[in-house]
Short mmCIF file of C-alpha atoms and ligand atoms in Angstrom, two decimals:
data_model
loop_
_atom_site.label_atom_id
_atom_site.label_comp_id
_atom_site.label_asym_id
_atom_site.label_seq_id
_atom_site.Cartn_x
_atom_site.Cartn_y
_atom_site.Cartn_z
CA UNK V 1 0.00 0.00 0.00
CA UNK V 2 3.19 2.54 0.66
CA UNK V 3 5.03 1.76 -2.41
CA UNK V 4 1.66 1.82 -4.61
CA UNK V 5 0.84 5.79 -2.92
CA UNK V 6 4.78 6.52 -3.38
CA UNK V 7 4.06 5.70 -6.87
CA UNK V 8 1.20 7.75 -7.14
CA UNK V 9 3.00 10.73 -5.68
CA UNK V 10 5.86 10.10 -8.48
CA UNK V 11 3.36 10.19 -11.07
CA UNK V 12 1.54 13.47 -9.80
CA UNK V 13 4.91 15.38 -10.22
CA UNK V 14 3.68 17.32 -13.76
CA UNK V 15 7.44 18.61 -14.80
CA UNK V 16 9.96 17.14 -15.43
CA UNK V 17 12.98 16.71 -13.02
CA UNK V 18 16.17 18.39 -13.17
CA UNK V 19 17.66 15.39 -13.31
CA UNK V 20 15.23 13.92 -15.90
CA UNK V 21 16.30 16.31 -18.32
CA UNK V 22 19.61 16.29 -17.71
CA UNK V 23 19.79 12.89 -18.79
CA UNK V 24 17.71 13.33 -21.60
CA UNK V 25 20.22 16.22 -23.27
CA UNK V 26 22.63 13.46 -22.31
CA UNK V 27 21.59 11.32 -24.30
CA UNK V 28 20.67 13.71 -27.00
CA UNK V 29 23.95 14.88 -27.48
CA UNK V 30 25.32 11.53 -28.05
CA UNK V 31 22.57 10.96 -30.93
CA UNK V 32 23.69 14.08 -32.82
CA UNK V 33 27.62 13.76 -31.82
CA UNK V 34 27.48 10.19 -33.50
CA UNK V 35 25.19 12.13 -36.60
CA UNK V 36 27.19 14.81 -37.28
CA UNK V 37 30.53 12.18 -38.07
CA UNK V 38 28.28 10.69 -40.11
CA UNK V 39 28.54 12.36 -43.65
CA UNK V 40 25.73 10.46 -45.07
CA UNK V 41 22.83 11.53 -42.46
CA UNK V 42 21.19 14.41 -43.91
CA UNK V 43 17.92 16.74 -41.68
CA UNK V 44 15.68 13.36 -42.48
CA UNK V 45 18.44 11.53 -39.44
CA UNK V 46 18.17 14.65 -37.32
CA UNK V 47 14.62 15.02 -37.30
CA UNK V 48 14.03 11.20 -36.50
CA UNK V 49 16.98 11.03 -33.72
CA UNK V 50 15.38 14.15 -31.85
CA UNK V 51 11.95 12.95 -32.61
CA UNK V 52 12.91 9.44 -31.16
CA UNK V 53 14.85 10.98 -28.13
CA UNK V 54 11.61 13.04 -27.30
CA UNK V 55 9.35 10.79 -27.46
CA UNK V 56 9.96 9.56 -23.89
CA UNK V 57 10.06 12.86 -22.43
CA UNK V 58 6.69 13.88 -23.68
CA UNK V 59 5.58 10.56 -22.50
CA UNK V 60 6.52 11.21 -19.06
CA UNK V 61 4.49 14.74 -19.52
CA UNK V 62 1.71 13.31 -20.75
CA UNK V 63 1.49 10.70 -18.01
CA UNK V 64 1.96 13.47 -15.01
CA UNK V 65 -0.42 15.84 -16.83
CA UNK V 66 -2.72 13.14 -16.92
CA UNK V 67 -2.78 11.98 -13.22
CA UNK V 68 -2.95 15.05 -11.88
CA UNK V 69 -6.13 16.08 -14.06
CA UNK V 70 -7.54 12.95 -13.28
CA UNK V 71 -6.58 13.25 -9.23
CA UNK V 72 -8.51 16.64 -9.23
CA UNK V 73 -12.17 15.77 -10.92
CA UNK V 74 -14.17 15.72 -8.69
CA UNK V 75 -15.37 12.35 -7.65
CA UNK V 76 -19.12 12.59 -9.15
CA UNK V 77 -20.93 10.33 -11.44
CA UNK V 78 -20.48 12.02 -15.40
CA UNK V 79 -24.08 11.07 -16.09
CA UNK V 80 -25.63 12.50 -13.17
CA UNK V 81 -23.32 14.33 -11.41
CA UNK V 82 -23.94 13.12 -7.92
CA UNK V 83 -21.42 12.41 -5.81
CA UNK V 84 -20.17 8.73 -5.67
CA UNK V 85 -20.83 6.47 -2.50
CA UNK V 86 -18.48 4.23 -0.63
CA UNK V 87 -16.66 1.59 -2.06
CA UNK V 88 -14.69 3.67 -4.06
CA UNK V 89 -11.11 2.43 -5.10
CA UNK V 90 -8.26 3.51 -7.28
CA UNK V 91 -7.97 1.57 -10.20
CA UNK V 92 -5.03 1.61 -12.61
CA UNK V 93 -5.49 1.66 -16.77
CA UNK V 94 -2.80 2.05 -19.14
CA UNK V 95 -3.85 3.94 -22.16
CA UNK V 96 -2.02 4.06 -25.54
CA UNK V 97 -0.96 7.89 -26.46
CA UNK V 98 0.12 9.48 -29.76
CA UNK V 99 3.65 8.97 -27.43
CA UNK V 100 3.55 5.95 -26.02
CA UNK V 101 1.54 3.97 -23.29
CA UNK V 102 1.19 5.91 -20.26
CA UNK V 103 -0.41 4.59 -16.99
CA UNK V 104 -2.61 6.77 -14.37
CA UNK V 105 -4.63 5.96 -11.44
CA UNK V 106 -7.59 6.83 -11.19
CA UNK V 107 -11.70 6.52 -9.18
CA UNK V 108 -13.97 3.97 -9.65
CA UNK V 109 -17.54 4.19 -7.56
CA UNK V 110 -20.71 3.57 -7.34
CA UNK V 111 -23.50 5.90 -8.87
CA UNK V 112 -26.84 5.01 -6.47
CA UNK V 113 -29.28 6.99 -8.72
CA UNK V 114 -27.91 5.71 -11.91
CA UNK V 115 -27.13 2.44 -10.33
CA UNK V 116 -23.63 1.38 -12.21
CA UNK V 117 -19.81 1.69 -11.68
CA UNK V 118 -18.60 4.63 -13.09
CA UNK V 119 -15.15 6.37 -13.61
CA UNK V 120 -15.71 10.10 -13.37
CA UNK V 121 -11.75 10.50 -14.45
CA UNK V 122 -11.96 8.71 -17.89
CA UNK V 123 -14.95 11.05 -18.80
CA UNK V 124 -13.03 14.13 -18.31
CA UNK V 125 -9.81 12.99 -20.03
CA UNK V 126 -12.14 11.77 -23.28
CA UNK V 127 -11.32 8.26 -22.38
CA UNK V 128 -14.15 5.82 -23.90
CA UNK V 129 -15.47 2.31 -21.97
CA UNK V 130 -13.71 -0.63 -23.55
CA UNK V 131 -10.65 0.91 -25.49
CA UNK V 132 -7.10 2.00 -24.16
CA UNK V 133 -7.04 4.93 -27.09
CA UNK V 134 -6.05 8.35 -25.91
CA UNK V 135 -8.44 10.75 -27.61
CA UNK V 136 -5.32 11.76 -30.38
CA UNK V 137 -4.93 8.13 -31.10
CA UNK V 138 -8.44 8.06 -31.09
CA UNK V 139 -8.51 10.97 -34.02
CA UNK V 140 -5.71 9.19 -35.77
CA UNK V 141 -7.70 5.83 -36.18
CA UNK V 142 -10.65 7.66 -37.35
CA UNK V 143 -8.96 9.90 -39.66
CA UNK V 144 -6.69 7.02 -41.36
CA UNK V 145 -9.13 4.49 -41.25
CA UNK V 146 -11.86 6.17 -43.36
CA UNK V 147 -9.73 8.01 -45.66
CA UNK V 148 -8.03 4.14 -46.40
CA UNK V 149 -8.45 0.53 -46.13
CA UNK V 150 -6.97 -0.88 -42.86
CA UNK V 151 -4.16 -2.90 -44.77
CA UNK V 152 -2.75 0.18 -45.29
CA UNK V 153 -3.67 2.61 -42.19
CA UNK V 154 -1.83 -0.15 -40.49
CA UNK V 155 1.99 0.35 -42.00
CA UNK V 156 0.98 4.48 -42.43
CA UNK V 157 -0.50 5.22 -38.66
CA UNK V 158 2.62 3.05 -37.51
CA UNK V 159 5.50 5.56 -39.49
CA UNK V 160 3.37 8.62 -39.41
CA UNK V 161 1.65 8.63 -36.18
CA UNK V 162 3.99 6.00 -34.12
CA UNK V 163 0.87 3.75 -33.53
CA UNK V 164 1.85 0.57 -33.65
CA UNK V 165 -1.89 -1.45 -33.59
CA UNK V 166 -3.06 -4.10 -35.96
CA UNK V 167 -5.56 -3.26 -38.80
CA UNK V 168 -8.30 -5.02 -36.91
CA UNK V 169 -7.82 -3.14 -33.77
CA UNK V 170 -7.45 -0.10 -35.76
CA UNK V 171 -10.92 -0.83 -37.36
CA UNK V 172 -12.26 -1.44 -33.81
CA UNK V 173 -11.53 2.03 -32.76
CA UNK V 174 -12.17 3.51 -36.34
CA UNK V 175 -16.04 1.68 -35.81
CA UNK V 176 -16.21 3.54 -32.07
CA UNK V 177 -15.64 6.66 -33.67
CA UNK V 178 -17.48 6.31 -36.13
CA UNK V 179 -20.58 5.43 -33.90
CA UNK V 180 -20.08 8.48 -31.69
CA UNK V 181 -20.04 10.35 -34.83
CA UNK V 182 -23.62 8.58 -35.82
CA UNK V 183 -24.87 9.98 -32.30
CA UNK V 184 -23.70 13.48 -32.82
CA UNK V 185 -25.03 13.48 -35.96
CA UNK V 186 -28.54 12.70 -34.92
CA UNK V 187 -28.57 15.50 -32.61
CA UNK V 188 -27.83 17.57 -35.47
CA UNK V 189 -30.57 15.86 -37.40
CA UNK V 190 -33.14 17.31 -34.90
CA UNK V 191 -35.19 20.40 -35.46
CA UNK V 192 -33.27 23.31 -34.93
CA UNK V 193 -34.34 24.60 -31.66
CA UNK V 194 -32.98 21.57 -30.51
CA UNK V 195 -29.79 22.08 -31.65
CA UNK V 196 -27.76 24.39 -29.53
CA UNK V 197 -24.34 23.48 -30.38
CA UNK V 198 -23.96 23.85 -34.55
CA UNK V 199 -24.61 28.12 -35.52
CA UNK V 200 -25.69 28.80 -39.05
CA UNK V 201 -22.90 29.54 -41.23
CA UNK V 202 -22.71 32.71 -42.64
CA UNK V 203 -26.02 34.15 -41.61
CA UNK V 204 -24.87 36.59 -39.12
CA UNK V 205 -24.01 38.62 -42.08
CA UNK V 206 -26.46 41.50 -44.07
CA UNK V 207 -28.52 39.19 -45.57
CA UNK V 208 -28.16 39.55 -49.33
CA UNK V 209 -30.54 37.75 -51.98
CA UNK V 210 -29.10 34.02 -52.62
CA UNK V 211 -30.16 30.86 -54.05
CA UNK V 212 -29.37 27.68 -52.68
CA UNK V 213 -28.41 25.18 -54.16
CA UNK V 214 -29.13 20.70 -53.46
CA UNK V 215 -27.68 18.21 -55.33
CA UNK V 216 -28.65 14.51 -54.83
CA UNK V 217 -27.32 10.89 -55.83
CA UNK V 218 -26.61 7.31 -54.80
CA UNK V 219 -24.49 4.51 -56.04
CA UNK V 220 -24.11 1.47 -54.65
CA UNK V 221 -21.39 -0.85 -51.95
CA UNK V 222 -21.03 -4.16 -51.44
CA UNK V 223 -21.55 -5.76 -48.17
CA UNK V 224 -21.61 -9.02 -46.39
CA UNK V 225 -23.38 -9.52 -42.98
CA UNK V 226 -23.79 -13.28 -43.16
CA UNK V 227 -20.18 -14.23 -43.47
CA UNK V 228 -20.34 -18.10 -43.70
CA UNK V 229 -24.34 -18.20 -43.71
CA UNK V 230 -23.97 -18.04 -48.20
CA UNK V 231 -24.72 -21.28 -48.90
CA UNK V 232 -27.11 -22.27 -46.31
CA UNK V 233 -29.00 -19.59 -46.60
CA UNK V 234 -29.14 -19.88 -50.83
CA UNK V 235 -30.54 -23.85 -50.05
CA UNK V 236 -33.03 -22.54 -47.87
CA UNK V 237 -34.04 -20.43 -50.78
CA UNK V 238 -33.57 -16.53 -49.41
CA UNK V 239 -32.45 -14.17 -51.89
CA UNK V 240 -28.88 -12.98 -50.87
CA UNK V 241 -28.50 -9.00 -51.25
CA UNK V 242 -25.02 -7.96 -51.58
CA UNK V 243 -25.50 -4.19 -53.70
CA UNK V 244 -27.24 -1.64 -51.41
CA UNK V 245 -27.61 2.02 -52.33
CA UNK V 246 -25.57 4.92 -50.22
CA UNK V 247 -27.89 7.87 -50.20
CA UNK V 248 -25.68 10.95 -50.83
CA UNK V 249 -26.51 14.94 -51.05
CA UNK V 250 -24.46 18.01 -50.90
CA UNK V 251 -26.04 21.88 -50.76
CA UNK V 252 -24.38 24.92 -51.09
CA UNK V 253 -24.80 28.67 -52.23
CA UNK V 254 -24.75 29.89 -55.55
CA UNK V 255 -21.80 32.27 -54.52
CA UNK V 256 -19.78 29.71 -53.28
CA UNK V 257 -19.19 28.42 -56.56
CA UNK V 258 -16.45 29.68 -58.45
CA UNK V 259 -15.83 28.93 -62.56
CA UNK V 260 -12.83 30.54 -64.11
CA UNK V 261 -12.66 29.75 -68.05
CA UNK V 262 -13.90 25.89 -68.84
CA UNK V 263 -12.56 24.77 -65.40
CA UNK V 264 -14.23 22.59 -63.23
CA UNK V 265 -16.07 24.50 -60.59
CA UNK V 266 -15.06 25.20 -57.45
CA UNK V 267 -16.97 25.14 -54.12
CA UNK V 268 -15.21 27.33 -51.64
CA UNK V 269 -18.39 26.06 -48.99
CA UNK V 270 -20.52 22.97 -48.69
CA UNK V 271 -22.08 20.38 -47.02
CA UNK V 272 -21.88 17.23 -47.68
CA UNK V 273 -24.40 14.02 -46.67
CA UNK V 274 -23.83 10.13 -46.87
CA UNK V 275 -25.73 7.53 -45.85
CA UNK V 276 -26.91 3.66 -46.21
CA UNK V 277 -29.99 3.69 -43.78
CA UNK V 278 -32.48 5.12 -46.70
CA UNK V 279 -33.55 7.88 -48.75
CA UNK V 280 -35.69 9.06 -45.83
CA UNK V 281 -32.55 9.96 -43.49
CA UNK V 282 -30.82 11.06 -46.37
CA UNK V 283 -33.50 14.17 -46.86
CA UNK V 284 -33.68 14.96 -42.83
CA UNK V 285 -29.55 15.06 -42.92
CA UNK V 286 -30.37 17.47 -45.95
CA UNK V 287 -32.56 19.33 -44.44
CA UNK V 288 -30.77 20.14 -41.50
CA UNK V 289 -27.97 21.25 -44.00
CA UNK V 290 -30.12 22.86 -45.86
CA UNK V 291 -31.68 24.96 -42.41
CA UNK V 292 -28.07 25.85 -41.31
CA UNK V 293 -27.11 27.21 -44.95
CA UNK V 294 -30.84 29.36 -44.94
CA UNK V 295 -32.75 27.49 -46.72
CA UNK V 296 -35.92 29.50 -45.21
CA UNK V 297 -34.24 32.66 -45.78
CA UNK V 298 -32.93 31.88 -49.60
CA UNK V 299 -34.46 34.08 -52.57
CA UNK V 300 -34.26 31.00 -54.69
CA UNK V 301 -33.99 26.91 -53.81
CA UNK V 302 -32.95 24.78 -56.83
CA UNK V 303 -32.44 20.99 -56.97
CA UNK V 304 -30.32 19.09 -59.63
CA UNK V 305 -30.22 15.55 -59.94
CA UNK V 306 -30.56 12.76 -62.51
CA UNK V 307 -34.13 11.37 -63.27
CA UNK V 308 -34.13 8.87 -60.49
CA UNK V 309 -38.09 8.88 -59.58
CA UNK V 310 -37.32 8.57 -55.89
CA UNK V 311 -35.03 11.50 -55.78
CA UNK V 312 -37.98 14.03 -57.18
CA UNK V 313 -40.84 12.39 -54.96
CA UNK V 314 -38.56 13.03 -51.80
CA UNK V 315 -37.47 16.67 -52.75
CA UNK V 316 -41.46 16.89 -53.86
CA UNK V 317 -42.15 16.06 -50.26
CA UNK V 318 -39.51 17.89 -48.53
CA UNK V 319 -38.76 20.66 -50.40
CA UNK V 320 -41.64 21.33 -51.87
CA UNK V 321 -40.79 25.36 -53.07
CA UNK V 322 -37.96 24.06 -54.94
CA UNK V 323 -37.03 24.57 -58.65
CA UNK V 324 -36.25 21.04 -59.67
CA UNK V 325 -33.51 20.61 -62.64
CA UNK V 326 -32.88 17.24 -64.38
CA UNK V 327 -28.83 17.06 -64.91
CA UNK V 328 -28.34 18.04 -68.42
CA UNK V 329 -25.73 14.99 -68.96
CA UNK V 330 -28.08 12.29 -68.16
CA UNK V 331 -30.50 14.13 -71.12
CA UNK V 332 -27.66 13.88 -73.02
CA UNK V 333 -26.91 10.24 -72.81
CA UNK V 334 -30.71 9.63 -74.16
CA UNK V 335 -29.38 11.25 -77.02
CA UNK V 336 -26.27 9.79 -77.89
CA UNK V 337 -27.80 6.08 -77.16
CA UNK V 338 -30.06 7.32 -80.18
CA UNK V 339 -27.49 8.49 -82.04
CA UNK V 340 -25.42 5.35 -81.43
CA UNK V 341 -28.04 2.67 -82.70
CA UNK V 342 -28.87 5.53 -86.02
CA UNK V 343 -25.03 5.15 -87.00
CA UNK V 344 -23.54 1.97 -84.40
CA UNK V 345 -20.37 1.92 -86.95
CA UNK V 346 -20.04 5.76 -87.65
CA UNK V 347 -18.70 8.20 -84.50
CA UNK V 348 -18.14 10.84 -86.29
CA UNK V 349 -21.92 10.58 -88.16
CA UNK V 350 -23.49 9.84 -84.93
CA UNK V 351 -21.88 13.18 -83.34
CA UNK V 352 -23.17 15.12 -86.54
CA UNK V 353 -26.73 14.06 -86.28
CA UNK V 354 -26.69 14.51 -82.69
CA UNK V 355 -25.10 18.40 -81.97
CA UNK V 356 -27.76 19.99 -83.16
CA UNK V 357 -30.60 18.23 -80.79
CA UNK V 358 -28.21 18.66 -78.19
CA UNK V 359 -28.24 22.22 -78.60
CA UNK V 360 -31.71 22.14 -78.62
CA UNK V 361 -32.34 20.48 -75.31
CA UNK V 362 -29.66 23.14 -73.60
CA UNK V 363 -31.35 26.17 -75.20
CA UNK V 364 -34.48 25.00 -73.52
CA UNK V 365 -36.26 23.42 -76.46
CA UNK V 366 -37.09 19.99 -75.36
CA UNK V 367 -40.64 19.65 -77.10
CA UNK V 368 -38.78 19.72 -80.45
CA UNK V 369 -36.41 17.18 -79.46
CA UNK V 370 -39.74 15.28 -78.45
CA UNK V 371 -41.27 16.81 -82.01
CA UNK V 372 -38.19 15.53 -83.85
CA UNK V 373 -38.08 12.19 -82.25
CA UNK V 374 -41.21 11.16 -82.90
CA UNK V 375 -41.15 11.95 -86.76
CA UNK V 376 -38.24 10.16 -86.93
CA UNK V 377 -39.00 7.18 -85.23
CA UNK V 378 -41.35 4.92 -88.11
CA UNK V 379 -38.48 5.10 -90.44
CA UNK V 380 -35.73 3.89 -87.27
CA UNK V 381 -34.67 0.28 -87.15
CA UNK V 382 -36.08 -1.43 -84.36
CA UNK V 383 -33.19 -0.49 -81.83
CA UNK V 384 -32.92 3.07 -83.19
CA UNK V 385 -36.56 3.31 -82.24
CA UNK V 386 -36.58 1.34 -78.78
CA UNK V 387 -33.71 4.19 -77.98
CA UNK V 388 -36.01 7.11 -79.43
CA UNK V 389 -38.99 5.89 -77.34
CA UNK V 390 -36.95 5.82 -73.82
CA UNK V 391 -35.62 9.45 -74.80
CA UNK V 392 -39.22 10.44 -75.62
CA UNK V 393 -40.22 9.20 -72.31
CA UNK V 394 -37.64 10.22 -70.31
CA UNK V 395 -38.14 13.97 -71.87
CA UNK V 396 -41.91 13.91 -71.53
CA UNK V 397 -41.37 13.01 -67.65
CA UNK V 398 -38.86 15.30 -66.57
CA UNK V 399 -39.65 18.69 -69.18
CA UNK V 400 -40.49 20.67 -66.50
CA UNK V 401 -37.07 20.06 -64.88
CA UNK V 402 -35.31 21.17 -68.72
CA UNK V 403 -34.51 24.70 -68.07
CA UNK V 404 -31.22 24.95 -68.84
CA UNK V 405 -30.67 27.67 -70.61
CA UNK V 406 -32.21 30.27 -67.77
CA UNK V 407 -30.51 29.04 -65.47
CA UNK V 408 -27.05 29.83 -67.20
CA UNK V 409 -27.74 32.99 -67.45
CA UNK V 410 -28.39 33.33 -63.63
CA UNK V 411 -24.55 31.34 -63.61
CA UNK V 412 -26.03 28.33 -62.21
CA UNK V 413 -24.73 24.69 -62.79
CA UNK V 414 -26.75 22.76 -65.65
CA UNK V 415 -25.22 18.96 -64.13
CA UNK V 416 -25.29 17.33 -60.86
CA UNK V 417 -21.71 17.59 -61.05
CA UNK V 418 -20.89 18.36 -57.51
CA UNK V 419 -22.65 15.71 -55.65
CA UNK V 420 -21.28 12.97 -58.39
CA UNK V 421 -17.80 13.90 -58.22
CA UNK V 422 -17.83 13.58 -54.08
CA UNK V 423 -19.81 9.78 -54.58
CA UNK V 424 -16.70 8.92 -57.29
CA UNK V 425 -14.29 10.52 -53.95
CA UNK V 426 -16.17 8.12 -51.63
CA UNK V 427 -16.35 5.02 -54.08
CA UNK V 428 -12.77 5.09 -54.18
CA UNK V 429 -12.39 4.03 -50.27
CA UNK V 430 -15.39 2.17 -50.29
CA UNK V 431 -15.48 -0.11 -53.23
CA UNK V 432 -12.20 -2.17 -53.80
CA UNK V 433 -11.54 -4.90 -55.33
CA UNK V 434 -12.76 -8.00 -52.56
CA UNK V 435 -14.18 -5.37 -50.18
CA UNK V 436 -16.81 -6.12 -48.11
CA UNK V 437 -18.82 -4.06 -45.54
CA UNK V 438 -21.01 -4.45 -42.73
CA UNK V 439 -24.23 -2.21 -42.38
CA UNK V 440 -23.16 -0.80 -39.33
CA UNK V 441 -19.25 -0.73 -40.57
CA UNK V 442 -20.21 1.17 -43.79
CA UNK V 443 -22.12 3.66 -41.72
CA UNK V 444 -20.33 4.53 -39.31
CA UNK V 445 -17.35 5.21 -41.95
CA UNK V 446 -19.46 7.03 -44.25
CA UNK V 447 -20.70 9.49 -40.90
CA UNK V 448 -16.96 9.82 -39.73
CA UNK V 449 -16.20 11.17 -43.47
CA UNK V 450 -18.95 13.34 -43.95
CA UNK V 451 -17.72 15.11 -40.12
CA UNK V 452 -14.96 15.37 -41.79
CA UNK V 453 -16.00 17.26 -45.21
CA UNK V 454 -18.25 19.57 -42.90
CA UNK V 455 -15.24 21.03 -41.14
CA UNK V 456 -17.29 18.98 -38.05
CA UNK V 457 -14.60 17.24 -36.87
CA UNK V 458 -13.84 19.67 -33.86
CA UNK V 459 -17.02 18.28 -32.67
CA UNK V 460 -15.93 14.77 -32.55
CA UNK V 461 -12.58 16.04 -31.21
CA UNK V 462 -12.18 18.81 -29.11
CA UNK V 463 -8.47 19.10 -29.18
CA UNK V 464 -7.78 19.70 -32.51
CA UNK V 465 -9.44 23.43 -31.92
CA UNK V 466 -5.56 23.86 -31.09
CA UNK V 467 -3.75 23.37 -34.00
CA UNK V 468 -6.41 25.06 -35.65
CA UNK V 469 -5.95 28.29 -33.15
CA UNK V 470 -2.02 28.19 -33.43
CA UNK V 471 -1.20 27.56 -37.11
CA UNK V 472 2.05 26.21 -37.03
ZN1 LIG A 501 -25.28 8.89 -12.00
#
């Protein structure tokens, strides 16, 4: 019992000792001594030799710092905040830092009203139930893991970040993460009022006229929650569904988007949304965007998007005021697939007959497209005309949503090429050759990525409100 207080005196000491350091520039100076007679270590050798010889110094910091925040919370339950009854007992954890594995002491009671064990010291630090991540390794798991498969966050958070973990337990914490971030982001799902912690951007400024502007997709991932269950479950005759749809949106103002020459445009602002658990969450994630970007207070709302019927019904539903536009690349491709059957062997004929209806449809004449089609279609061959009819269709359906040519002029974006170029971004981590996900896996990714996008990720981790505050 002495030697285990003595211990936790040591450990309360914050600095460092005189002697401590001492030994450390010891030890330093021997590192670059044996460098500088070395004439083939370069500022790469110097870097890593004081990086190295620090590490264990900071480690001791950390540790210190640590026990002496965690000696002074106050001994109360986090959930509740009433103080803990007896049988309360020190318990040790060793926790894995961005510097090593340090070890603190630290409460452990009894909560009577909320009637579990609690330790009021782990809450305070940012320490979660069940993992041994420090809240910066915690960050570095979430941020490696979704922006790349775990084969390789496991040799990159290893050279970059000095965590040494295996891809499966850097998955683990990546999914813990990732489900915190699914919390927080329902509480920003709710209605407004109820949301005290995310301000509107940019609305505490002279309101000007502005539209808004939605942009909505989906494509699909691959996932496997019956690993071993294929076969048996194929005999008993259930159909096996591997392909599910990620629901994705982004919205943004018409300012925001900036085209020099024939450049792709850029969106200085935006939020992004992502998800697998239906097109229903997808529009109340939107929504909320939407709410915090002033949708209520924009002059004009417009959606683009490709003719997907359940994208028009939900946006019919939810945002009912909205101008709807049909992406003018998707009308194209009903085009060109006629064009394509008229001359199959002949590019250059095909792209003759169809510039001039594609000129048409972007100078906001769709009915003579329709008008042209139909002539032409008795004297098509059979696949020519199949092509004509779908184009016909597709046109009669969406020529409300044709209105292209307006809407340059107000310098707004004909294509759904903003939201389409953020689902190729996320199809690039998500669908790999052999990769599978889980439901709740995919998700939970998908929501740590999308924190990430919406400059969010303060929210998820505290701490990095430093680096942001001090630059370099
Ligand atoms: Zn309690």
């Amino acid at each position: 019992m002495a030697a285990l207080a003595q211990e936790i005196t040591s450990q309360t000491q914050p600095c460092l000792a005189p002697e401590e350091l001492a030994q450390w520039q010891e030890d330093l100076a021997g590192r670059l001594e044996r460098l500088q007679q070395h004439p083939e270590q370069g500022l790469g050798f110097i870097e890593e030799q004081v990086r190295q010889c620090t590490l264990e110094l900071q480690r001791r910091i950390v540790e210190r710092a640590m026990q002496t925040k965690a000696d002074a919370v106050e001994e109360n339950c986090p959930c509740c905040q009433k103080p803990l009854i007896e049988r309360k007992r020190r318990v040790p954890k060793t926790i894995h830092s961005y510097c090593g594995a340090v070890r603190f002491y630290r409460t452990h009671g009894w909560c009577p009203r909320c009637e579990q064990w609690v330790f009021p010291a782990d809450a305070a630090l940012g320490l979660l139930e069940n993992s041994t991540a420090s809240p910066l390794v915690q960050e570095m798991c979430a941020l490696l893991v979704s922006k790349m498969p775990c084969e390789q966050a496991e040799p990159v958070s290893a050279r970059v970040a000095g965590i040494q973990w295996s891809r499966s337990t850097l998955a683990r914490e990546a999914q813990r993460q990732g489900d915190r971030a699914m919390q927080k982001r329902q509480s920003l799902t709710a209605p407004p009022a109820l949301q005290p912690s995310l301000a509107p951007v940019g609305l505490d400024q002279p309101l000007k006229p502005f539209t808004l502007i939605l942009q909505i997709d989906a494509w699909n991932i691959r996932e496997r929650d019956d690993w071993g269950q294929t076969q048996p479950r194929r005999q008993r005759g259930e159909e096996i569904k591997r392909w599910h749809w990620v629901y994705t949106a982004t919205c943004f103002r018409l300012e925001q988007r900036c085209r020099k020459g024939k450049r792709r445009a850029l969106i200085t602002e935006r939020s992004s949304v992502a998800t697998r658990q239906g097109i229903e969450p997808m529009i109340q994630q939107l929504h909320a965007e939407a709410m915090r970007r002033g949708l209520t207070q924009a002059e004009r709302v417009l959606v683009i998007a490709d003719g997907a019927v359940w994208i028009w019904n939900a946006v019919q539903d939810r945002f009912a005021q909205a101008i709807q536009r049909l992406d003018l690349f998707h009308a194209n491709a009903y085009l060109w697939a006629v064009a394509n059957q008229i001359h199959p062997a002949n590019t250059a004929a095909a792209r003759r007959w169809v510039k001039p209806l594609l000129q048409q449809l972007r100078t906001d004449k769709v009915l003579k497209v329709i008008g042209t089609l139909e002539e032409l279609k008795p004297r098509l061959s059979h696949a020519a005309a199949t092509a004509a009819t779908d184009a016909i269709e597709y046109y009669q359906n969406h020529q409300t949503r044709m209105q292209y040519a307006a809407g340059e002029k107000r310098g707004e974006p004909v294509g759904s090429g903003a939201i389409e170029s953020t689902c190729r971004q996320m199809q690039c981590r998500m669908k790999r050759c052999g990769q599978f996900w889980s439901t709740a896996g995919d998700e939970a990714l998908l929501c740590l990525e999308t924190f990430w996008r919406n400059d969010r990720w303060e929210l998820l981790f505290p701490h990095v409100a430093i680096t942001a505050v001090s630059g370099n």
